[in-house]
Coordinates of C-alpha atoms in Angstrom, one line a residue:
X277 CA 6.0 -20.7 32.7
X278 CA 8.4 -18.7 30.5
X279 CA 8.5 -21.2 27.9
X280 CA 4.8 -20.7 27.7
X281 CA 4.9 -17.0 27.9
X282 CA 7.4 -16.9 24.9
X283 CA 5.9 -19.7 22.8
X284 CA 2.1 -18.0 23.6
X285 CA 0.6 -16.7 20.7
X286 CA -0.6 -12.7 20.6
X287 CA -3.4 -12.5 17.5
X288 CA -3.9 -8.8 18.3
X289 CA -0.4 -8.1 17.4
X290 CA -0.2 -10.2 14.3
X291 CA -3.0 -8.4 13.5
X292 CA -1.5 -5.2 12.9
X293 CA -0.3 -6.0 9.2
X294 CA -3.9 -7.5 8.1
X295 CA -6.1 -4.3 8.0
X296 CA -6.2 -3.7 4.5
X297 CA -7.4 -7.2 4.8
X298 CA -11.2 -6.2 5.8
X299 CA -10.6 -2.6 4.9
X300 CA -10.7 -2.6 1.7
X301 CA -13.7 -4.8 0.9
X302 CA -15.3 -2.4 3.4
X303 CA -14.3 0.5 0.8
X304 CA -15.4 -1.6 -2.4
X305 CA -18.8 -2.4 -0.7
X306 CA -19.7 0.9 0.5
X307 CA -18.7 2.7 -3.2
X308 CA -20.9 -0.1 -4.2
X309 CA -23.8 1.4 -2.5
X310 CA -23.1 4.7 -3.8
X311 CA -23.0 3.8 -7.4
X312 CA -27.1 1.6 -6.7
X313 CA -28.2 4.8 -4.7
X314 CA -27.2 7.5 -7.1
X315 CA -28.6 5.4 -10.1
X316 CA -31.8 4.7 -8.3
X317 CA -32.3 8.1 -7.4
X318 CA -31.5 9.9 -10.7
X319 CA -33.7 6.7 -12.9
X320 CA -36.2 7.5 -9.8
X321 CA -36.4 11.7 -10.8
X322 CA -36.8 11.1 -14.4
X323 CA -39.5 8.3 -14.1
X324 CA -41.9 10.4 -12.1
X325 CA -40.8 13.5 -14.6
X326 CA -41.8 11.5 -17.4
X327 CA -44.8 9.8 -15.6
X328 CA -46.3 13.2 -14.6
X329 CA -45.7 14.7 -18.0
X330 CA -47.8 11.8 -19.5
X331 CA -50.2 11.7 -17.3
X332 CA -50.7 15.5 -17.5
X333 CA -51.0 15.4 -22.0
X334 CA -53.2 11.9 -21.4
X335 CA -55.6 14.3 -19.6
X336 CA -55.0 17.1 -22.0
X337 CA -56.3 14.4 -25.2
X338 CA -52.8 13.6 -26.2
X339 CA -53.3 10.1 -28.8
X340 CA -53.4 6.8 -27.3
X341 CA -50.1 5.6 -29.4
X342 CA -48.0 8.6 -28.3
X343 CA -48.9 7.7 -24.4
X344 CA -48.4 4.4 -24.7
X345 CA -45.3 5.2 -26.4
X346 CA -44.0 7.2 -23.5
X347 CA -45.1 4.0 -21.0
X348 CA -42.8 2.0 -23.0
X349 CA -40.2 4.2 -22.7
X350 CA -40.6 4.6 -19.0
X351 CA -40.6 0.7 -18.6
X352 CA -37.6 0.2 -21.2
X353 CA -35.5 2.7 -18.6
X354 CA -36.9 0.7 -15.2
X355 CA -35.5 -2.8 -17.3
X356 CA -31.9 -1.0 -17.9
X357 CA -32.3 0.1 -14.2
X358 CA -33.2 -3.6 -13.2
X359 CA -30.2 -4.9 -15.4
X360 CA -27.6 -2.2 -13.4
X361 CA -29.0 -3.5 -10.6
X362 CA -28.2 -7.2 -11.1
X363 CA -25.2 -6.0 -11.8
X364 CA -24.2 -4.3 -8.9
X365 CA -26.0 -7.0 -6.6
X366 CA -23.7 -9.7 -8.0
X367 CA -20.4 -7.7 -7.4
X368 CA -22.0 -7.1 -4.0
X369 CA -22.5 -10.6 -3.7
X370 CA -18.8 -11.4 -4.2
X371 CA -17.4 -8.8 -1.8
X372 CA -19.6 -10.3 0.8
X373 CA -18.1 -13.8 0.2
X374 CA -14.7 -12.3 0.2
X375 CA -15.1 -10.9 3.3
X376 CA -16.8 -13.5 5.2
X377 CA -13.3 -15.9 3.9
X378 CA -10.9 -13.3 4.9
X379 CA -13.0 -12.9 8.6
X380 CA -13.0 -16.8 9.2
X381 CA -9.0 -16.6 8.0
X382 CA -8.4 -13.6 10.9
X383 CA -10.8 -15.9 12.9
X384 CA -8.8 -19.1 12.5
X385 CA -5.7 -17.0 14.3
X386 CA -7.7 -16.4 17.4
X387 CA -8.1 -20.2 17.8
X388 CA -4.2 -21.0 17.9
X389 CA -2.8 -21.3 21.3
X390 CA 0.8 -20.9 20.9
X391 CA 3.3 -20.5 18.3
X392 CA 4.9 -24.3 18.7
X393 CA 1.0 -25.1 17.5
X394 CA 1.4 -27.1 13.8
X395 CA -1.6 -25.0 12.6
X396 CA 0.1 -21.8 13.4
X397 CA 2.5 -22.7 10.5
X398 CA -0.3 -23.0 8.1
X399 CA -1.6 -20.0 9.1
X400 CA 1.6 -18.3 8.5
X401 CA 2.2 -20.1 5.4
X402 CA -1.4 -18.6 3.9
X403 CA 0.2 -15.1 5.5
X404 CA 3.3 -15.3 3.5
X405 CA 1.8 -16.0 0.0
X406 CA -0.7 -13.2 0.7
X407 CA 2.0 -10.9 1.3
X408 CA 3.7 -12.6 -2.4
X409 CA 0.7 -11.7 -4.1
X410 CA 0.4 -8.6 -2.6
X411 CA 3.9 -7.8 -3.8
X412 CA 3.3 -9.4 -7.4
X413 CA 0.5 -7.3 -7.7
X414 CA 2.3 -3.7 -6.9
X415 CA 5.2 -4.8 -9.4
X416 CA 3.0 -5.3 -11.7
X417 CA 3.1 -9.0 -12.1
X418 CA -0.8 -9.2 -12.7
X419 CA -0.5 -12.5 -14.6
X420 CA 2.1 -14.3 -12.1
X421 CA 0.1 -12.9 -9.3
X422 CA -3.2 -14.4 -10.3
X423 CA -1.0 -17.9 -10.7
X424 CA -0.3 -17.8 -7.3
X425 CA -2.9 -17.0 -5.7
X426 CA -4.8 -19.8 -7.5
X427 CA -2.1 -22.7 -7.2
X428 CA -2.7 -21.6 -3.1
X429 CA -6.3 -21.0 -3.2
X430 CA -6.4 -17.7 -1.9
X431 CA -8.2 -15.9 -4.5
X432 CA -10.7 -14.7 -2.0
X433 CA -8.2 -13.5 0.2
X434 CA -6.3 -11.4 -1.9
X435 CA -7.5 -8.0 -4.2
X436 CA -6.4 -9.1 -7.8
X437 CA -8.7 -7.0 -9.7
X438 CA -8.2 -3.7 -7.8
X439 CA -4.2 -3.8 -8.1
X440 CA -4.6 -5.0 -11.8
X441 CA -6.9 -2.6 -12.8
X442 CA -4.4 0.1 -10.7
X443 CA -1.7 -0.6 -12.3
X444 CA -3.5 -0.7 -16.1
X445 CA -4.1 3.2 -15.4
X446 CA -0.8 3.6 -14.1
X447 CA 0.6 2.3 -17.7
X448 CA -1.6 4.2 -19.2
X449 CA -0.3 7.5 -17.5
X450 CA 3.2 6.4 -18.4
X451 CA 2.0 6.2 -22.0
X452 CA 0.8 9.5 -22.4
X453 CA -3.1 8.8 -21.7
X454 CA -5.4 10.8 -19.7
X455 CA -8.2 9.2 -20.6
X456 CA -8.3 5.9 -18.5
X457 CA -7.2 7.9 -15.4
X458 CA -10.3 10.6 -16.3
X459 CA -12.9 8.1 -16.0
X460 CA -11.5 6.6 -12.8
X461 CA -11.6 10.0 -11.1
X462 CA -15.1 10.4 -13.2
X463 CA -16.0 7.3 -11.0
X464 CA -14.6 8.4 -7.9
X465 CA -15.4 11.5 -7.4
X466 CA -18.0 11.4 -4.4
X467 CA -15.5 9.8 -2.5
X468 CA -12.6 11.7 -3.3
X469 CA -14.6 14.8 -2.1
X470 CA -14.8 13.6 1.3
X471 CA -11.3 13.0 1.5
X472 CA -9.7 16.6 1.9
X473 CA -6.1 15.4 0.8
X474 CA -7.5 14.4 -2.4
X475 CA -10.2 16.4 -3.5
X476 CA -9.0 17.9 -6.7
X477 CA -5.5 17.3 -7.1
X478 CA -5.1 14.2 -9.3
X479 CA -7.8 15.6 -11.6
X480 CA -6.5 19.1 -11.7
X481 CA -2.9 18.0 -12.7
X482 CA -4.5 15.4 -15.3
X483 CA -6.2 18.4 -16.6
X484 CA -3.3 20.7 -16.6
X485 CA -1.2 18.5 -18.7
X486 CA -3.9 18.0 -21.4
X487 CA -4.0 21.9 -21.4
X488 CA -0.1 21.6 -21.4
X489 CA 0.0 18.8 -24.6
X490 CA -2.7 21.7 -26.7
X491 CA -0.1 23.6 -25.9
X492 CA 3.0 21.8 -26.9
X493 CA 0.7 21.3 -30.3
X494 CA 0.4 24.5 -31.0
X495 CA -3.4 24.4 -30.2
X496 CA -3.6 28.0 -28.3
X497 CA -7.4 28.6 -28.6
X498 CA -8.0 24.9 -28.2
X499 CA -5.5 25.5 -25.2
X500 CA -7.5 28.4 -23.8
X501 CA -11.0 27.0 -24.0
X502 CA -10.0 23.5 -22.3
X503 CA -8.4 26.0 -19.5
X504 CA -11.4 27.9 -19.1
X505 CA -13.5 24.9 -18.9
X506 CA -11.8 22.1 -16.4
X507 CA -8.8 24.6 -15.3
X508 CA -10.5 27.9 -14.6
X509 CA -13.1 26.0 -11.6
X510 CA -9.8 25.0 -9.7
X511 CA -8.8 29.0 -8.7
X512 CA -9.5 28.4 -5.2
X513 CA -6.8 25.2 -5.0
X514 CA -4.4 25.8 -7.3
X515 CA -4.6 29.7 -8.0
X516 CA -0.5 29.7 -8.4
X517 CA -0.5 26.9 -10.8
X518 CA -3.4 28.6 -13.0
X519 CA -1.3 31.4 -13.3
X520 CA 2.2 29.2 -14.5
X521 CA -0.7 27.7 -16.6
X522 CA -1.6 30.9 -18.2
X523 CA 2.2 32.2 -18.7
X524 CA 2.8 28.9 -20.5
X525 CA 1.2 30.5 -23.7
X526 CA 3.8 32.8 -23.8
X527 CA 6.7 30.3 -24.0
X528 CA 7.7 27.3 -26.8
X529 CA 8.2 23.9 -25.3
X530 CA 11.7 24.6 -26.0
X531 CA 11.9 27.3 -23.6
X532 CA 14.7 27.3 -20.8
X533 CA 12.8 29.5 -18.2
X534 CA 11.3 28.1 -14.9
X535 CA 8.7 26.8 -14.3
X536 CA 8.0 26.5 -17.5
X537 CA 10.9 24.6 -18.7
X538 CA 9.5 21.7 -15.4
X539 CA 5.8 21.7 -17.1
X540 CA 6.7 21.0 -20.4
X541 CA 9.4 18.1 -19.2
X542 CA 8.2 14.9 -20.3
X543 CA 8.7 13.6 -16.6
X544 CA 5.4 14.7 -15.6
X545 CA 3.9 11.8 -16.6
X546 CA 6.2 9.7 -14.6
X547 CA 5.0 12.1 -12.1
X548 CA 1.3 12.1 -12.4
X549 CA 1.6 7.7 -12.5
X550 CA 2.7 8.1 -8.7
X551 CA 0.5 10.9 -8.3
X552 CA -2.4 8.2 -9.2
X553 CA -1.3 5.5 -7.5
X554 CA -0.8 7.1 -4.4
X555 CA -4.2 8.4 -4.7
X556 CA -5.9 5.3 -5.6
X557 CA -4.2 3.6 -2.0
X558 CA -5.2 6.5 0.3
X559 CA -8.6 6.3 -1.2
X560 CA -9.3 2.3 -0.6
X561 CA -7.0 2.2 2.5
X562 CA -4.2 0.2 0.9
X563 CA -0.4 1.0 3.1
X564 CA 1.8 2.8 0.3
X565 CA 4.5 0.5 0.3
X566 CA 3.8 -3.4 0.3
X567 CA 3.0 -5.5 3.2
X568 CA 6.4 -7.6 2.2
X569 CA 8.4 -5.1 2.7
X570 CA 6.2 -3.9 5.9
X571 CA 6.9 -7.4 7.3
X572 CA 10.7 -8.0 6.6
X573 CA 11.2 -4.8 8.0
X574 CA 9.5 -5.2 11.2
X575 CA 11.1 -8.8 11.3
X576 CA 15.1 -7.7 10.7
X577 CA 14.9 -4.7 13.0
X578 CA 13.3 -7.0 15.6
X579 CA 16.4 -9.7 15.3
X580 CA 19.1 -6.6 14.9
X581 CA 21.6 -5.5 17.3
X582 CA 24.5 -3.4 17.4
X583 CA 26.6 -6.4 17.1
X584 CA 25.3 -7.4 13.3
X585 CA 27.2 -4.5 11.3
X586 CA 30.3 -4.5 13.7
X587 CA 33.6 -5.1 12.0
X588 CA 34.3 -8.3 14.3
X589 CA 30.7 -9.9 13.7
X590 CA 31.2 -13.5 13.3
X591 CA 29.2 -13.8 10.0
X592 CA 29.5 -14.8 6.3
X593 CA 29.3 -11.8 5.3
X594 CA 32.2 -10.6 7.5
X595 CA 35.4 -11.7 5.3
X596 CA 37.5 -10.7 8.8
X597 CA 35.6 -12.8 10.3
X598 CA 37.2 -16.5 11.7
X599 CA 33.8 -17.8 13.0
X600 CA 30.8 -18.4 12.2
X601 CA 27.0 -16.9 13.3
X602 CA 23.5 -18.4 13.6
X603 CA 21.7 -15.4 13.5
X604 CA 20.0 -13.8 10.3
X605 CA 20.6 -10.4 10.1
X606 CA 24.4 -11.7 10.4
X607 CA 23.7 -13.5 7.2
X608 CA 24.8 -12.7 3.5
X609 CA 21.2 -12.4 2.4
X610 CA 20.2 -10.1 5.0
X611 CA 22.8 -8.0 6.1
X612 CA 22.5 -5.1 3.9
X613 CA 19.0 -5.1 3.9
X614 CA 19.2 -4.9 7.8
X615 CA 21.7 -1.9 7.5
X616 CA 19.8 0.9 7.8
X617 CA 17.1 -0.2 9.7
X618 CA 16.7 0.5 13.5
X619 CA 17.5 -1.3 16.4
X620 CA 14.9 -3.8 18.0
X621 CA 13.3 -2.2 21.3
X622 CA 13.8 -4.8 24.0
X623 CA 12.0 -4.2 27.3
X624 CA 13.8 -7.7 28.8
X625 CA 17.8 -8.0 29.2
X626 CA 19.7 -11.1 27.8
X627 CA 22.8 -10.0 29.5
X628 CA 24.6 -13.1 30.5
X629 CA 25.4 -13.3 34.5
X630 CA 27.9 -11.3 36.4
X631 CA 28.9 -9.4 33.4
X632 CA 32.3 -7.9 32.9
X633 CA 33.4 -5.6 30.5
X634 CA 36.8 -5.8 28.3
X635 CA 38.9 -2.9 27.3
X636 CA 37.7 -3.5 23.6
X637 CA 34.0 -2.2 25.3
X638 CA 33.0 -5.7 24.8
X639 CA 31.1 -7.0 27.6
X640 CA 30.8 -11.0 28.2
X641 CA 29.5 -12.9 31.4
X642 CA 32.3 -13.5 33.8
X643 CA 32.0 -17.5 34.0
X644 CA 31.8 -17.7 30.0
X645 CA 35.4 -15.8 29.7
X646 CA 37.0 -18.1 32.6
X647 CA 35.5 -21.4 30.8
X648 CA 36.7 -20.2 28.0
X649 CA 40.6 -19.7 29.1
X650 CA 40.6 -23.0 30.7
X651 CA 39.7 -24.8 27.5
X652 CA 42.0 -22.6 25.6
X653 CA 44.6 -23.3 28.1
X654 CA 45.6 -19.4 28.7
X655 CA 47.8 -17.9 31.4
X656 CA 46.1 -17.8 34.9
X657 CA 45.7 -14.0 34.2
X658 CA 44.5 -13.9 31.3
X659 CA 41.2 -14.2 29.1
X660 CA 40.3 -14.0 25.4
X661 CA 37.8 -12.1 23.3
X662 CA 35.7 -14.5 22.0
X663 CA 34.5 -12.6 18.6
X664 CA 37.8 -11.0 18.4
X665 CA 40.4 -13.5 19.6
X666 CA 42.0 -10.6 21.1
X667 CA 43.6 -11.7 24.6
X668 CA 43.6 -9.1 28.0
X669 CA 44.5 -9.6 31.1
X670 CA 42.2 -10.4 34.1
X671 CA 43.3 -7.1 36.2
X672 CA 42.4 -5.2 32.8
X673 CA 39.0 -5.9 33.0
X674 CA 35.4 -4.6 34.7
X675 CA 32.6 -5.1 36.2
X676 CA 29.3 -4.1 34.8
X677 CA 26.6 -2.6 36.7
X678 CA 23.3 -2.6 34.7
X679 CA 20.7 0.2 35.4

């Protein structure tokens, strides 16, 4: 029965690290249908417009040719309509299939018993090149990414184009270019709206630093008509920084005073790249750091214990060290990665039986220590520290009460 409870396999909790799996194909189809309603609607307003206007000069004894002029017009607009449409339908097309392959991969999960179970190493073996891609992809390892995730077959399971075409704006921002970023916010503007923490502030600080490049030009009344027309709107967000932005006339880029001295620093692009990419994540639901690094974390603090950075761990990464250690945290590779993370939070104890304590504040099981003295061949009084090698006597040590 424990063996069974231990090997048993949980889905729900494995689980946890694959929302952004459904979630953001969730996002990308619903922006979908944003983008087909608003273009149906605003084709729909100007085709009745236009239809009633005809109509209305047809009656009135406007010439044949001019009316069937304006009827070819109207069905030249419906045809670009059509061909957005087809458009958009295909793309939906594709996030369906997506997300009916990444449901059937969550799906497959349910239908593994236990751990031990051969199928449950396939499945993790998909998870672990997911969370490569993943990790290619935020690096921005577009190329080596999309290599991957073909040689695996996973394309479907993985979001190549959004991370690609994330971190092609990003570049772009570190280049100096506003525009690429511009139209992405031009894009996603309804739904940064509905999103309080966002609505505004990317586009605001693009905006600001165009106003803030006129300005390093020496374009003052190009300067002061981009302010009044995409910085002025802002008052009621960012009323503090409209007023730096206004004071920033008065000072040369090679001024020394603050703030103004910060807004002309060329490190404000660096600043508005994570701006965007942070941004772009909370918009489509992607975690801000990668899943990777979600995952080796959760796994090292689950295998940590006090023991794995002590100065007596047996370990190869432990030069004072005269043993040797199975477990992985204790390893070269992962001990300082493991450093800083927390403790694992175990709600079962793996104290060994009748446990003592030594006056080093080890503590050992009772029946271990004694073994271990009549292999060693010790005193009949003594025992040994078996990470330390340091050697006690019996009366010297305690017994340990757990609570």
């Amino acid at each position: 029965m424990a063996e069974f409870t231990t090997t048993k396999l949980n889905a729900e909790s494995h689980l946890l690290l694959d929302q952004p799996l459904l979630r953001l194909p969730h996002e990308l189809a619903r922006k979908n249908f944003k983008t087909v309603q608003k273009h149906v609607e605003r084709e729909r307003e100007i085709i009745l417009s236009s239809l009633k206007s005809t109509a209305n000069a047809s009656l009135a004894g406007q010439d044949a040719t001019q009316t069937i002029s304006s009827l070819d017009s109207m069905i030249n607009r419906m045809q670009g309509l059509k061909r957005k449409m087809e458009s958009l339908h295909g793309e939906e097309k594709i996030l369906h299939q997506h997300s009916k392959k990444r449901i059937q991969h969550l799906q497959d999960l349910y239908e593994i018993p236990s751990l031990a179970d051969v199928k449950y190493d396939e499945w993790s073996r998909v998870r672990l090149n997911r969370l490569l891609v993943d990790y290619l992809l935020r690096s921005g390892y577009g190329e080596s990414a999309r290599a991957l995730a073909r040689e695996k077959g996973i394309e479907e399971l993985v979001d190549l184009e959004v991370f690609v075409q994330c971190h092609k704006i990003e570049e772009s921002l570190r280049r100096k270019s506003t525009q690429e970023c511009l139209a992405w916010c031009a894009e996603n503007r309804p739904m940064m709206r509905k999103t309080s923490s966002l609505k505004n502030n990317l586009e605001f600080e693009l905006r600001l630093q165009n106003y803030i490049e006129l300005r390093r030009n020496g374009q003052l009344l190009e300067a002061r008509h981009h302010a009044q027309k995409y910085i002025a709107p802002h008052k009621d967000t960012h009323l503090d920084k409209i007023h730096q932005a206004a004071g920033l006339l008065a000072f040369p880029p090679d001024t020394q005073a603050e703030p103004y001295k910060t807004m002309y620093s060329q490190s404000r692009w660096n600043s508005l790249a994570a701006l965007f990419v942070r941004t772009h994540h909370e918009l489509f639901s992607l975690p801000a750091r990668p899943l990777l690094h979600i995952a080796l974390s959760a796994g090292l603090s689950a295998l940590k214990t006090p023991s794995c950075h002590s100065k007596f761990t047996s370990s190869s990464s432990n030069a004072s060290s005269s043993t040797t250690s199975v477990c992985p945290i204790c390893s070269t590779e992962l001990n300082e990665l493991a450093r800083n993370l927390p403790y694992a939070h175990h709600t079962k104890s793996n104290v060994e039986n009748d446990p003592v304590v030594l006056p080093n504040d080890r503590v050992y099981g009772r029946d271990r220590l004694l073994q271990m003295r009549d292999k060693l061949g010790l005193g009949p009084s003594q025992v040994k520290d078996p990470t330390t090698s340091e050697i006690f006597e019996e009366s010297k040590i305690r017994k340990v009460y757990i609570s």
